[in-house]
PDB file of C-alpha atoms in Angstrom:
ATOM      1  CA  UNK A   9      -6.792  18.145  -6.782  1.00  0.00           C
ATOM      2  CA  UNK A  10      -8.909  20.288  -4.657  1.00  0.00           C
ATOM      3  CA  UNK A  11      -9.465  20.244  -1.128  1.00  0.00           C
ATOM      4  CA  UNK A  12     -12.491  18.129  -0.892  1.00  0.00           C
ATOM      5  CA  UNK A  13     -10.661  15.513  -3.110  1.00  0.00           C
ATOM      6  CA  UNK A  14      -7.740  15.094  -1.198  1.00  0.00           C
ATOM      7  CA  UNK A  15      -9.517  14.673   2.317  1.00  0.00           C
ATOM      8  CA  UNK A  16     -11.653  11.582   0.368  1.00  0.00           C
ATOM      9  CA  UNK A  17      -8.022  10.509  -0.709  1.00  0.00           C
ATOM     10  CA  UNK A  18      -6.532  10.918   2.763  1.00  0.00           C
ATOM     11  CA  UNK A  19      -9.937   9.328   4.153  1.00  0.00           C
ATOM     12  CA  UNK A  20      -9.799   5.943   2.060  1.00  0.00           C
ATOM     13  CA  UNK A  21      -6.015   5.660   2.344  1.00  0.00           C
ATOM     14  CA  UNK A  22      -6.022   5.745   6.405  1.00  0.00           C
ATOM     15  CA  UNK A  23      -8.903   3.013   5.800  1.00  0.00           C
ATOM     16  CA  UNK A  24      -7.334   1.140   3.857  1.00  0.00           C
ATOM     17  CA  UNK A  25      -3.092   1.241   4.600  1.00  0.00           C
ATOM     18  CA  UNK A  26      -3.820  -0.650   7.738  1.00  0.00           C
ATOM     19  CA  UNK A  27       0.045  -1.689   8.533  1.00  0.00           C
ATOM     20  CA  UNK A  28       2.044   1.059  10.330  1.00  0.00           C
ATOM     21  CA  UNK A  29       5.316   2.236   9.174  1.00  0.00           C
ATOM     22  CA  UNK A  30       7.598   0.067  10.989  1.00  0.00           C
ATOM     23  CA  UNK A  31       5.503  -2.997  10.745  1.00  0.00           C
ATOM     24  CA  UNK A  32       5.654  -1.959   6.704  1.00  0.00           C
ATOM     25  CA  UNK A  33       9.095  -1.498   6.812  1.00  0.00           C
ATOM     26  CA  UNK A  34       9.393  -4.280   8.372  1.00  0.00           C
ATOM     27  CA  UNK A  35       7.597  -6.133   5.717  1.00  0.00           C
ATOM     28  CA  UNK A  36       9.317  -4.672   3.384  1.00  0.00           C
ATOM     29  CA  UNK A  37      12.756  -6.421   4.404  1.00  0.00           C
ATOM     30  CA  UNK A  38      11.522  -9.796   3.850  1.00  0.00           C
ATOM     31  CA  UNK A  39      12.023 -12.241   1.388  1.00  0.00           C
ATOM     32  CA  UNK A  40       8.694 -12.510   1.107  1.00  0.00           C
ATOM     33  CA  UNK A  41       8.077  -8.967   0.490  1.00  0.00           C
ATOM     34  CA  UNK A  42      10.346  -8.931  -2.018  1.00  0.00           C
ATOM     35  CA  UNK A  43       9.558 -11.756  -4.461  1.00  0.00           C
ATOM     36  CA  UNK A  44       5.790 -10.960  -4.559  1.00  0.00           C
ATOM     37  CA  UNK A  45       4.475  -8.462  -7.510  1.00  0.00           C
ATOM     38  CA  UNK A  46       5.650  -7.575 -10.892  1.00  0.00           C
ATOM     39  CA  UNK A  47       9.735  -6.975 -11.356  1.00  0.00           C
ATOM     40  CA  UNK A  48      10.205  -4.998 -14.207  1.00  0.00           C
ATOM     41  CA  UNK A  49      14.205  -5.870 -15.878  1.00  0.00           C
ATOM     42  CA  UNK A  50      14.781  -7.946 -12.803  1.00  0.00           C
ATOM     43  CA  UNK A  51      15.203  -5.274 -10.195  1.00  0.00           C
ATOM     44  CA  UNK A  52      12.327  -4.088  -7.611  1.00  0.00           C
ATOM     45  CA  UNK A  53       8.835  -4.773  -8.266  1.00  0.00           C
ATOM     46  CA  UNK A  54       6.244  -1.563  -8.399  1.00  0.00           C
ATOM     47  CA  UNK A  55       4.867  -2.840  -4.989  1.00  0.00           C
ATOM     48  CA  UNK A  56       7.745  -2.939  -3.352  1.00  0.00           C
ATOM     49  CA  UNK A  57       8.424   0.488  -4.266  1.00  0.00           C
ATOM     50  CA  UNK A  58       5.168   1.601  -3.827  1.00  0.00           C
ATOM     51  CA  UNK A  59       5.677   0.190   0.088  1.00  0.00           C
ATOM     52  CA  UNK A  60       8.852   2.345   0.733  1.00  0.00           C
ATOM     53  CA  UNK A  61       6.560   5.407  -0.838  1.00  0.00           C
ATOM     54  CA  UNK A  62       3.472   4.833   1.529  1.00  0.00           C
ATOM     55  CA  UNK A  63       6.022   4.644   4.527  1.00  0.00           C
ATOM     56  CA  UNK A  64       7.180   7.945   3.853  1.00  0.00           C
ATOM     57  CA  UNK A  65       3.579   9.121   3.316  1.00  0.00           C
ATOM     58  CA  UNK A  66       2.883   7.700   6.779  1.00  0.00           C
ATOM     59  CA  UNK A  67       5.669   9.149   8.220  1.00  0.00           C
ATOM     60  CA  UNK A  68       4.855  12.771   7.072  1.00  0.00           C
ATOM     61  CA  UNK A  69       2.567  15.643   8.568  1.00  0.00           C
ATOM     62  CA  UNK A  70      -0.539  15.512   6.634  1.00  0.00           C
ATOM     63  CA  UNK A  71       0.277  19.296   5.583  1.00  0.00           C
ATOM     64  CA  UNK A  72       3.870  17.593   3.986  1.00  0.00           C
ATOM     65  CA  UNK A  73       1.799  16.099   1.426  1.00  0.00           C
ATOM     66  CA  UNK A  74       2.081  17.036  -2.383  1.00  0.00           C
ATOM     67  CA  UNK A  75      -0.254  16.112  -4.746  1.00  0.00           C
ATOM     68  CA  UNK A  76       2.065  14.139  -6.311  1.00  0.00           C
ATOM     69  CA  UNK A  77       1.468  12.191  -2.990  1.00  0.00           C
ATOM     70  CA  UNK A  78      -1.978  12.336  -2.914  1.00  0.00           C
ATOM     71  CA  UNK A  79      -2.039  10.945  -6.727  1.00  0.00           C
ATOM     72  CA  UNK A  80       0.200   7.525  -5.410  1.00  0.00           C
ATOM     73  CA  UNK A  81      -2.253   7.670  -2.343  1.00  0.00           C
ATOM     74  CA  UNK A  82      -5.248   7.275  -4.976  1.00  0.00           C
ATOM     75  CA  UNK A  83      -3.231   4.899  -6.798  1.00  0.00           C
ATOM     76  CA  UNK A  84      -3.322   3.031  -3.495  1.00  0.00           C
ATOM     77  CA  UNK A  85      -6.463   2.952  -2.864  1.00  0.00           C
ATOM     78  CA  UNK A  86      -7.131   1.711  -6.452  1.00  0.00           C
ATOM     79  CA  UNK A  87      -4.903  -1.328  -6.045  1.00  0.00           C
ATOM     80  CA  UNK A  88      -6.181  -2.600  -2.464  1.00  0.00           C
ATOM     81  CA  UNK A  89      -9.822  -1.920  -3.200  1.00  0.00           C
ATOM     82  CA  UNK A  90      -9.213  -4.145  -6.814  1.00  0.00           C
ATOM     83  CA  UNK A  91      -7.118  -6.947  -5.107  1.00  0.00           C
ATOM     84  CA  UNK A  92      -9.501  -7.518  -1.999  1.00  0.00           C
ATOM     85  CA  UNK A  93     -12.342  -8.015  -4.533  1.00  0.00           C
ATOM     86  CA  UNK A  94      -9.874 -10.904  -5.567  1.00  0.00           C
ATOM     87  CA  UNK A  95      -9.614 -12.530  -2.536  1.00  0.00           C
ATOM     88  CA  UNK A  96      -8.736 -16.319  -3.837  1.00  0.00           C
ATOM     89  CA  UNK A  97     -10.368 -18.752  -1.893  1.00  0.00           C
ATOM     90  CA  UNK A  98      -8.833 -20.598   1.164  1.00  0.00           C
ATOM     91  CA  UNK A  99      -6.080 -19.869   4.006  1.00  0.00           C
ATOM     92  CA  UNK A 100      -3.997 -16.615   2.235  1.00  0.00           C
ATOM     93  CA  UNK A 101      -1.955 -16.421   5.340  1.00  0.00           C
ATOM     94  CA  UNK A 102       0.977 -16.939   2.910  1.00  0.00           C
ATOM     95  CA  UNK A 103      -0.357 -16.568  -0.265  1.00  0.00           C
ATOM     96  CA  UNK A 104       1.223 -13.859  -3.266  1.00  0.00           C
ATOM     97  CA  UNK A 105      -2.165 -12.241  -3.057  1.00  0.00           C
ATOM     98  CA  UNK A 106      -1.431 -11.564   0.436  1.00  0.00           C
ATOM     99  CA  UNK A 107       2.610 -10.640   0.072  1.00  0.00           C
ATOM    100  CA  UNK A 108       1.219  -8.292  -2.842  1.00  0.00           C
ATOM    101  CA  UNK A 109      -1.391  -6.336  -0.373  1.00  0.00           C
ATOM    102  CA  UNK A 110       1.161  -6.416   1.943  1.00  0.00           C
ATOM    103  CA  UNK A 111       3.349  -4.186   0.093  1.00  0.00           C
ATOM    104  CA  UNK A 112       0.941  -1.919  -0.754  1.00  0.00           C
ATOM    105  CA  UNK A 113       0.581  -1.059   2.866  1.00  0.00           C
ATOM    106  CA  UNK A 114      -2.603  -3.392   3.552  1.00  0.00           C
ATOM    107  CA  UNK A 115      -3.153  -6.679   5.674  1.00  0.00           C
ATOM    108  CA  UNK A 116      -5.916  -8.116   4.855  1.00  0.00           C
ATOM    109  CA  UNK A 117      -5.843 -10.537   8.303  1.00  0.00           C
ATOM    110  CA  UNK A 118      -5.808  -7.478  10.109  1.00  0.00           C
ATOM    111  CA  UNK A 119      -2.220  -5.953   9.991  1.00  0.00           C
TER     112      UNK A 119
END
C-alpha cells in the first residue's frame, strides 16, 4: 500500500470510527456488544474482535501503523460504509444493526 493509499485509508477510517477508545472499550464489555455479529464455534464474534483491533489502532501513533493495520482499517471502512446503506427502518437505538456498527467502532446516533 503506498502512501497516497494509506492517507485515503487513514482519512475514511477517522470519518467513519466515530466512538473513541474508551467509549469502544467500553462498548465492548457489554452484553450487548457481545451477542451481536457472527460467532464462529461459539466463541467471539469477528466484530467483537475487530472492536478490540480498532482500539488499539486508535490508541497508536499514526507512524505505529503496519499495513497489516491499514488492511483491517480498509476492512473497516468496507463494513460501516455496507451496513449504513442497510439502515432498517425505525428507532435502531437498540437494534443488532446498531450493536453490530457498534463494534466495528461506529455509532450511527452519533457516538
Amino acid at each position: 500500500m503506498d502512501g497516497e493509499e494509506r492517507e485515503e485509508t487513514w482519512s475514511d477510517f477517522r470519518e467513519l470510527v466515530n466512538m473513541t477508545p474508551a467509549d469502544l472499550e467500553k462498548w465492548l464489555e457489554s452484553d450487548d456488544s457481545q451477542s451481536a455479529g457472527q460467532h464462529q464455534d461459539g466463541g467471539e464474534s469477528i466484530g467483537h474482535a475487530s472492536g478490540r483491533r480498532i482500539v488499539a489502532i486508535l490508541r497508536a501513533e499514526k507512524g505505529e501503523l503496519t499495513d497489516d493495520d491499514y488492511q483491517h482499517m480498509r476492512k473497516v471502512v468496507g463494513y460501516v460504509r455496507r451496513h449504513l446503506a442497510q439502515r432498517p427502518s425505525g428507532d435502531v437505538r437498540d437494534s443488532r444493526w446498531r450493536h453490530s456498527l457498534m463494534n466495528w467502532g461506529h455509532d450511527p446516533l452519533g457516538g
